[in-house]
Short mmCIF file of C-alpha atoms in Angstrom, two decimals:
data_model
loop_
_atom_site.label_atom_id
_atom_site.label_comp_id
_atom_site.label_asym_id
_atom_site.label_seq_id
_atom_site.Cartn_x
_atom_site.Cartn_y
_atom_site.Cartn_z
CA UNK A 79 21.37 40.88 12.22
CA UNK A 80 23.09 38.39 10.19
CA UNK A 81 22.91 35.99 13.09
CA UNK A 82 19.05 36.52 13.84
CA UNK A 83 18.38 35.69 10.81
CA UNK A 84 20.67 32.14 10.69
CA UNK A 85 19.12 31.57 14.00
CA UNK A 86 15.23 32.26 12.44
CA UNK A 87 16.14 30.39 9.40
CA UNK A 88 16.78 27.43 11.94
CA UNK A 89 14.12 27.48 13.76
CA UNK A 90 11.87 27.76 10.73
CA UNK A 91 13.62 24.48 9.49
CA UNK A 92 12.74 22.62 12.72
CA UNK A 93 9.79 23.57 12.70
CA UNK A 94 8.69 22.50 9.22
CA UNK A 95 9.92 19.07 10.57
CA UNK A 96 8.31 19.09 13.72
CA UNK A 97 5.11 19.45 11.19
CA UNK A 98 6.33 16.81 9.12
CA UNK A 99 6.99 13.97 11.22
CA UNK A 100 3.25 15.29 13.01
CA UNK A 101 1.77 15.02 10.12
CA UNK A 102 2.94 11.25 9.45
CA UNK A 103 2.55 10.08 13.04
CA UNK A 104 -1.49 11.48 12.93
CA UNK A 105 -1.65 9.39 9.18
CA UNK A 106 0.34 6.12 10.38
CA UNK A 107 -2.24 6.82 13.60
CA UNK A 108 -5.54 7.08 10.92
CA UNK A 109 -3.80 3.69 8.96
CA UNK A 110 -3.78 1.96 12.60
CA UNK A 111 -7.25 3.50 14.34
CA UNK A 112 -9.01 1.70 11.30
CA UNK A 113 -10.99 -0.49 12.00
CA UNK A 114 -12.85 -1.18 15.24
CA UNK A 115 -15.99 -2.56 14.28
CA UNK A 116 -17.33 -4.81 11.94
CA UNK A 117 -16.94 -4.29 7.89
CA UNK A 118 -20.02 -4.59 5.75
CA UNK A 119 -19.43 -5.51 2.48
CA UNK A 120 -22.60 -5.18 0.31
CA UNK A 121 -23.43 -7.81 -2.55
CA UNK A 122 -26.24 -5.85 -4.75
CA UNK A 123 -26.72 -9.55 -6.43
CA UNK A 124 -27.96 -12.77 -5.23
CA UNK A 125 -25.48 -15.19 -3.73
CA UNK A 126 -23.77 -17.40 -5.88
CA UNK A 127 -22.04 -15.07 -8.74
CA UNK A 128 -19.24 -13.77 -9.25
CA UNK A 129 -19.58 -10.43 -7.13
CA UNK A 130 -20.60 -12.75 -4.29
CA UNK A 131 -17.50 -15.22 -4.76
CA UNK A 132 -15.35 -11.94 -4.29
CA UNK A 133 -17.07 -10.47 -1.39
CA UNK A 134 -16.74 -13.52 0.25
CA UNK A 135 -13.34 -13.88 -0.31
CA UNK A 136 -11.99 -10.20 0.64
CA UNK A 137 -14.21 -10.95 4.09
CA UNK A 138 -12.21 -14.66 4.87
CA UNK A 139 -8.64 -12.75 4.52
CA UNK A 140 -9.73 -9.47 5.97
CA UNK A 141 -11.07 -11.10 9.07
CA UNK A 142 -7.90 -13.05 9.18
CA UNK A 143 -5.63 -10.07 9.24
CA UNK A 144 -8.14 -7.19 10.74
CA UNK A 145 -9.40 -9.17 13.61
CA UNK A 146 -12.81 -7.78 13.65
CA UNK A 147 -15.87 -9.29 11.73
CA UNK A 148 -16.43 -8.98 8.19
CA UNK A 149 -19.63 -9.72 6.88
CA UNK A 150 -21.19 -9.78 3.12
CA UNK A 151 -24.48 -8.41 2.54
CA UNK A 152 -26.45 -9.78 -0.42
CA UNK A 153 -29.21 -6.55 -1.09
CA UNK A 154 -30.48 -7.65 -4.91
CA UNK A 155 -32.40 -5.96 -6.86
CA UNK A 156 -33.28 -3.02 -9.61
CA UNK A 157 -30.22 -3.92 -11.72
CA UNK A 158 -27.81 -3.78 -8.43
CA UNK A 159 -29.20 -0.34 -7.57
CA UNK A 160 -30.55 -1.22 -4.08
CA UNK A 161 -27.61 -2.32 -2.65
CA UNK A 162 -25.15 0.49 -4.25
CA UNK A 163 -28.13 2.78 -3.13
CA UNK A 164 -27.32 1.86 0.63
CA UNK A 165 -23.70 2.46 0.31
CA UNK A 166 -23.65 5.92 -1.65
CA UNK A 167 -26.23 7.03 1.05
CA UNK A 168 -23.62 5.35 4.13
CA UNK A 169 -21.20 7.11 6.16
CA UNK A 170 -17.89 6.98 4.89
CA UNK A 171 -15.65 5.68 7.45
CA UNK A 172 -14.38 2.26 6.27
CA UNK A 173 -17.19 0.01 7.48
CA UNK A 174 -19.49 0.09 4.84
CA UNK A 175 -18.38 -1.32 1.24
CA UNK A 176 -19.52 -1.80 -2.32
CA UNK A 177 -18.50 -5.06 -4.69
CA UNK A 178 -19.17 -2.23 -7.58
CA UNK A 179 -19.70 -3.75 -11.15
CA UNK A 180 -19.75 -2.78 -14.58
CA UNK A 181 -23.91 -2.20 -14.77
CA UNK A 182 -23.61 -0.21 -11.43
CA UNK A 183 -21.30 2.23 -11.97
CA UNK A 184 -21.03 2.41 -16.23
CA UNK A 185 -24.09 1.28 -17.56
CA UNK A 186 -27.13 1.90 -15.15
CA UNK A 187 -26.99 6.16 -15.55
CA UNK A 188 -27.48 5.92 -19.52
CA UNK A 189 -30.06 3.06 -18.69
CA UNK A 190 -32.33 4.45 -16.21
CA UNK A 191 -34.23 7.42 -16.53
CA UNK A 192 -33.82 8.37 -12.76
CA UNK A 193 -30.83 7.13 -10.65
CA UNK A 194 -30.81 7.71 -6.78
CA UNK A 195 -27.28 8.06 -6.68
CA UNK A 196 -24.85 9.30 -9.14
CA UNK A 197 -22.43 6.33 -9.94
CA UNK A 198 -19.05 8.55 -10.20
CA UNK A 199 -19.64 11.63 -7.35
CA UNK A 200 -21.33 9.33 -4.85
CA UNK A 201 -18.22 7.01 -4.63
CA UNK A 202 -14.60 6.73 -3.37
CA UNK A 203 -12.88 4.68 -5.84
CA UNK A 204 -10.64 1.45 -4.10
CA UNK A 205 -9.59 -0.55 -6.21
CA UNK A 206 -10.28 -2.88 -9.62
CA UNK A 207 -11.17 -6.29 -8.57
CA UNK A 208 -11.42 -8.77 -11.40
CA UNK A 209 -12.81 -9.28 -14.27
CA UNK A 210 -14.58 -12.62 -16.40
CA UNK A 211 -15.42 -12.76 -20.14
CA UNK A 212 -19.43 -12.98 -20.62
CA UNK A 213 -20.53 -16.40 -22.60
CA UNK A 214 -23.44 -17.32 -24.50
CA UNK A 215 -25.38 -20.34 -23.76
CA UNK A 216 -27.86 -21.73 -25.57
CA UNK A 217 -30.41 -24.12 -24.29
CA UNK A 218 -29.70 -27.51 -25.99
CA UNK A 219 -33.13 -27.97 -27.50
CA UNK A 220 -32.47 -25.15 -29.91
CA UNK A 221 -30.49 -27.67 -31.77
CA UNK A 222 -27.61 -24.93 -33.00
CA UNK A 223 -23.80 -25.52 -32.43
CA UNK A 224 -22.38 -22.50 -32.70
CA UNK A 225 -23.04 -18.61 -33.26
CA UNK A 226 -23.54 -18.52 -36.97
CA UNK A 227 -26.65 -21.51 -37.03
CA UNK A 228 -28.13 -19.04 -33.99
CA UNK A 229 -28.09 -15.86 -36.44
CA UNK A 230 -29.47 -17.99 -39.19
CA UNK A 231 -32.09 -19.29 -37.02
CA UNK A 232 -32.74 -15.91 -35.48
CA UNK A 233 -33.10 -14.05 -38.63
CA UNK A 234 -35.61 -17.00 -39.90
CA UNK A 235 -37.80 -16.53 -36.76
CA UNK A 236 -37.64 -12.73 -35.63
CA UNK A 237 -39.11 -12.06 -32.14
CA UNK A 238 -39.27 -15.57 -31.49
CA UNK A 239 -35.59 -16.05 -30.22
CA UNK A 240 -35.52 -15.20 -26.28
CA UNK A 241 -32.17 -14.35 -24.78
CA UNK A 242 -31.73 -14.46 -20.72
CA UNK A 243 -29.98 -11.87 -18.13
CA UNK A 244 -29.63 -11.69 -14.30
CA UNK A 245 -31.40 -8.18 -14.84
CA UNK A 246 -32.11 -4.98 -16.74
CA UNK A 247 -29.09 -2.90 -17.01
CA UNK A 248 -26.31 -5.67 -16.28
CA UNK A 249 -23.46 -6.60 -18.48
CA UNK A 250 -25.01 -9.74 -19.32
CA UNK A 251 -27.93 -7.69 -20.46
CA UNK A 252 -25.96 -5.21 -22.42
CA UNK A 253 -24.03 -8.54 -23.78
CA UNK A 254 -27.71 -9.22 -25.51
CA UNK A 255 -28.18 -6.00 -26.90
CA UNK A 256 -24.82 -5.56 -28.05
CA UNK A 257 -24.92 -8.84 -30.06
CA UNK A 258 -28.47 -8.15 -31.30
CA UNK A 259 -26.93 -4.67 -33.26
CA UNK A 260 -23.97 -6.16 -34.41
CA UNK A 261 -25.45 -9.14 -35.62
CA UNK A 262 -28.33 -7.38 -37.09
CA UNK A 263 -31.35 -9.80 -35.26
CA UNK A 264 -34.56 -9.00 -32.79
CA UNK A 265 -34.39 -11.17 -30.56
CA UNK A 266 -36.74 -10.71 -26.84
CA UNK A 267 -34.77 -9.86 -23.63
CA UNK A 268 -36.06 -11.66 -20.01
CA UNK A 269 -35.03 -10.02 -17.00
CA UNK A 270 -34.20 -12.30 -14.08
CA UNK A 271 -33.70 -11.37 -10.76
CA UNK A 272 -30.63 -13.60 -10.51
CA UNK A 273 -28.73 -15.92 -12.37
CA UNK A 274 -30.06 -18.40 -10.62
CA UNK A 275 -33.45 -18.19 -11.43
CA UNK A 276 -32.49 -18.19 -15.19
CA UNK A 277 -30.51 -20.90 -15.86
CA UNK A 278 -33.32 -23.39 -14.75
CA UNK A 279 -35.28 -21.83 -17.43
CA UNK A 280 -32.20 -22.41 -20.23
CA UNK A 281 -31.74 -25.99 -19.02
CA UNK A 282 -35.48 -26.77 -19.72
CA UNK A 283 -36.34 -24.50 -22.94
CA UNK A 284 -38.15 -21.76 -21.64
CA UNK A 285 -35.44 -19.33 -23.38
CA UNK A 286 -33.25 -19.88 -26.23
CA UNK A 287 -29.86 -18.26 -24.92
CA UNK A 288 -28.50 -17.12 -21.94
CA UNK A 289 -25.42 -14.35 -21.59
CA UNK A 290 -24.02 -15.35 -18.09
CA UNK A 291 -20.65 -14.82 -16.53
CA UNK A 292 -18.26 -17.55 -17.59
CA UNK A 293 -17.67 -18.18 -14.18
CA UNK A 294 -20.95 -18.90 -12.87
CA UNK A 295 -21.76 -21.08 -16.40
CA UNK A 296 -18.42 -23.53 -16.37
CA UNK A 297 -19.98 -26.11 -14.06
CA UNK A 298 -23.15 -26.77 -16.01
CA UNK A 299 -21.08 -26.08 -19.49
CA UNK A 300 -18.88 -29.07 -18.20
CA UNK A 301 -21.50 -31.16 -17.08
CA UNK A 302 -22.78 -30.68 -20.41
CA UNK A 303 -26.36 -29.43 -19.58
CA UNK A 304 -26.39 -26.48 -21.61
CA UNK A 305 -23.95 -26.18 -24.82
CA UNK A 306 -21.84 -22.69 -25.00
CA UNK A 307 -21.03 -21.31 -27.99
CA UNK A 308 -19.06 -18.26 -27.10
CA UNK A 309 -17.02 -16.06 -24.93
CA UNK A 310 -17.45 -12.20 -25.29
CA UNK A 311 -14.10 -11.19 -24.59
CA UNK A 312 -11.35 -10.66 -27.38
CA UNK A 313 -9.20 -13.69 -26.38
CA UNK A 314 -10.06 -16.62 -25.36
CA UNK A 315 -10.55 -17.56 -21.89
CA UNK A 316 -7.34 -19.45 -20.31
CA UNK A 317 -10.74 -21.17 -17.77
CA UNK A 318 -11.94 -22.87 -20.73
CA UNK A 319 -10.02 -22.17 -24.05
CA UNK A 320 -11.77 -24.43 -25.68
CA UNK A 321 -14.55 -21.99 -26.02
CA UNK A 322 -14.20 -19.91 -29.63
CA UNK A 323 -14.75 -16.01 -28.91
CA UNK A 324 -17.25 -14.07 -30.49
CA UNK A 325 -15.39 -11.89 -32.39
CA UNK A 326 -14.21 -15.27 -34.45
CA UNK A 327 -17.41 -16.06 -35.31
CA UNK A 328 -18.06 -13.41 -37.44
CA UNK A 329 -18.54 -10.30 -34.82
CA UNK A 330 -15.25 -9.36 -35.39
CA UNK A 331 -14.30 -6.22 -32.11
CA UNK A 332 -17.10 -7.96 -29.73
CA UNK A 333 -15.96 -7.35 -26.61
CA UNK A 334 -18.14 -7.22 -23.08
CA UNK A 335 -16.76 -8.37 -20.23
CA UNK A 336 -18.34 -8.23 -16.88
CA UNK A 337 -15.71 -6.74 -14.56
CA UNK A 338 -15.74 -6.21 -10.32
CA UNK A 339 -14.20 -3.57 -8.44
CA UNK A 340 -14.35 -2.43 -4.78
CA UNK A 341 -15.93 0.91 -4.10
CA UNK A 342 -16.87 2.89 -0.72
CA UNK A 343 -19.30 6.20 0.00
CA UNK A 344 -17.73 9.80 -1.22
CA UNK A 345 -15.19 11.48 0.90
CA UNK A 346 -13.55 8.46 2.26
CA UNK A 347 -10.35 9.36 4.52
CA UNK A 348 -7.21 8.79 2.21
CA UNK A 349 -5.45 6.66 4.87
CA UNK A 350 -8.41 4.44 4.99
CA UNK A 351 -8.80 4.32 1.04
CA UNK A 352 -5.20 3.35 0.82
CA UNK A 353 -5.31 0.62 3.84
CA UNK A 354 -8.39 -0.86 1.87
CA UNK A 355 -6.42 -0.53 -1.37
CA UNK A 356 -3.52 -2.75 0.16
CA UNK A 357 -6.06 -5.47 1.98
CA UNK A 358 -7.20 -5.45 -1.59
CA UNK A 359 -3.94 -6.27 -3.23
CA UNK A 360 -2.78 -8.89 -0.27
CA UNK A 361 -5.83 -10.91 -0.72
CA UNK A 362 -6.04 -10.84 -4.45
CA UNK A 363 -2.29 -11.62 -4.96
CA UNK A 364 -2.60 -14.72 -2.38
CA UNK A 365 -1.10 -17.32 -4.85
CA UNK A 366 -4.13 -19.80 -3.62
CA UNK A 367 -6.51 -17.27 -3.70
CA UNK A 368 -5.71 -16.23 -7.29
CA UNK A 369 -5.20 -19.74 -8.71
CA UNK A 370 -8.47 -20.88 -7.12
CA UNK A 371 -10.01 -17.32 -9.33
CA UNK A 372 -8.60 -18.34 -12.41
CA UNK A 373 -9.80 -21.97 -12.06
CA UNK A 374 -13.28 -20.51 -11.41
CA UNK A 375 -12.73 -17.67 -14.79
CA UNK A 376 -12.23 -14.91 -13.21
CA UNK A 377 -9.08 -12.88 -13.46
CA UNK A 378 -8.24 -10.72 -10.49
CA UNK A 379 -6.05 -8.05 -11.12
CA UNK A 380 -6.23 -5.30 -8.66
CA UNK A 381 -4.66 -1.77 -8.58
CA UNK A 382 -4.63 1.92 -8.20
CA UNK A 383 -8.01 4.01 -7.51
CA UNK A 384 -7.04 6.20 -10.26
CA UNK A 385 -6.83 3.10 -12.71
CA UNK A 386 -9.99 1.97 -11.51
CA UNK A 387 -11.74 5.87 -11.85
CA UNK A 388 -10.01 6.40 -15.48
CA UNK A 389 -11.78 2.53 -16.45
CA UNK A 390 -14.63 3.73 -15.13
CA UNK A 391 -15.38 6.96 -17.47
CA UNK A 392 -14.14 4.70 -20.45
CA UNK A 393 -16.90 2.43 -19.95
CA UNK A 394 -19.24 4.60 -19.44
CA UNK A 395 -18.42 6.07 -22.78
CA UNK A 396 -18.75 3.13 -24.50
CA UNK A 397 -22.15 1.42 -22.86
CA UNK A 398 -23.93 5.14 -23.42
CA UNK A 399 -23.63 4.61 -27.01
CA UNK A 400 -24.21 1.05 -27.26
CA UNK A 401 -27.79 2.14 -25.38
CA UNK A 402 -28.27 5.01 -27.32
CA UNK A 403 -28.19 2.67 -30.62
CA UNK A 404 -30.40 0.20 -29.65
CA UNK A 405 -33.22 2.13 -27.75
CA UNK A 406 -33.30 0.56 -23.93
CA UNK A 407 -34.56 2.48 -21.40
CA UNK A 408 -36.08 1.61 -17.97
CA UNK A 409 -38.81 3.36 -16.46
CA UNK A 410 -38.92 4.53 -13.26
#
């Protein structure tokens, strides 16, 4: 008895490994089966910014090392709804991808009073991306220098002060609203469809300020066409330094940075998730590739899905109340 039992016992054993090492060879077989076909990654901005600058660079180093196509998708439009629309609503296999933002998946649910997809369930979670400090810009014909001649002014003319976004529900939006409460001033949002469209409209009068990413504003900062007064992050930028924060102008705890991550449909396979979490890394760790970033203000900086899902709720958190205080809602 003694020895049927050793010999079960053994038997047992091998067979736990036999599952083991079947197990690994089907995962290292998922890792290697992926991918086939061409990778859309989806852009729910215009070209230009600063999701687009990452999309396009994740696509030049994937198709290096993948050997298949990967394309960028710009699909603008309802405060980046559209295009993070088409992904939550994709299958999850690894083809179709989401440059996921701040207003996407933390801001728009509090925002909008009917979402098509639910930011958090709808998603697999890749990996954190980068992120760039927000900065106001004021159009030079305002004739103010730096934040606390813009409160002055916009206390003396209430209403009359117009401040700029690439569209409802965007950092750069909730940037405004943020630094309407804490500086205790009405001034009028305009929605933009894009960056682009705005900053025409700064250079020439149309609105007083502008809050843009930092890296989309250096050029025309530098050429000197519209006059920045300040960065909405807690330190200053290491892109332009000499740019005073915010929170040293008297907001003292202003912080709203616009920040990037990379995000595919619900129920991705975990050996694709973590094959897309290590593309992510490679590229983003490329010493050209990151000093080229941090030239351009951004600050890449990827990492875990569970980093990137625990950031997630926190901002959530904190843009719900920010919208709760000062009234915004969109209709649907």
């Amino acid at each position: 008895m003694t020895l049927f039992l050793r010999l079960t016992k053994s038997i047992l054993v091998l067979g736990l490994l036999w599952f083991a090492t079947a197990h690994a060879q089907f995962n290292n077989k998922a890792d290697t089966s992926w991918p086939k076909q061409a990778i859309r990654i989806i852009v729910s901005f215009p070209p230009g910014g600063a999701p687009d600058i990452l999309a396009r660079v994740l696509a030049e180093h994937w198709q290096q090392n993948l050997g298949v196509p990967v394309l960028v998708e710009n699909r603008p439009g309802y405060g980046g709804n559209i295009g993070a629309d088409l992904v939550a609503k994709s299958d999850p296999d690894g083809y179709t991808l989401l440059i996921g933002t701040v207003g996407i998946h933390a801001i728009n649910s509090a925002l909008y009073e009917k979402m098509p997809f639910d930011p958090v369930k709808d998603f697999t979670s890749i990996s954190f991306l980068a992120s760039t400090p927000n900065v106001l810009v004021v159009s030079k014909q305002l004739g103010v220098s730096n934040v606390h001649e813009l409160i002055e002014l916009a206390k003396a003319k209430p209403n009359q002060l117009t401040f700029g976004s690439s569209g409802v529900g965007t950092s750069l939006h909730m940037s405004g609203e943020l630094f309407k409460e804490m500086a205790g001033i009405q001034i009028r949002h305009i929605p933009y469809k894009g960056r682009a469209q705005s900053l025409p409209d700064l250079v020439s009068g149309r609105i007083s300020m502008l809050f843009d990413n930092l890296s989309s504003s250096l050029p025309l900062i530098k050429a000197g066409e519209v006059q920045a007064l300040g960065v909405t992050s807690l330190k200053r930028s290491h892109a332009a330094p000499e740019i005073p924060t915010l929170a040293e102008q008297g907001l003292p705890g202003f912080e709203a940075v616009s920040w990037f991550s990379l995000m595919a449909p619900a129920n991705l396979p975990t050996a694709i998730q973590r094959r897309l979490n290590q593309l992510t890394k490679r590229a983003l760790y490329n010493p050209d590739v990151k000093s080229r970033l941090l030239a351009g203000g951004l600050d890449p900086s990827p990492g875990s899905p569970q980093e990137l899902s625990k950031l997630i709720a926190a901002e959530s958190r904190k843009w719900s109340k920010v919208i709760q205080q000062s009234g915004a809602k969109v209709e649907p």
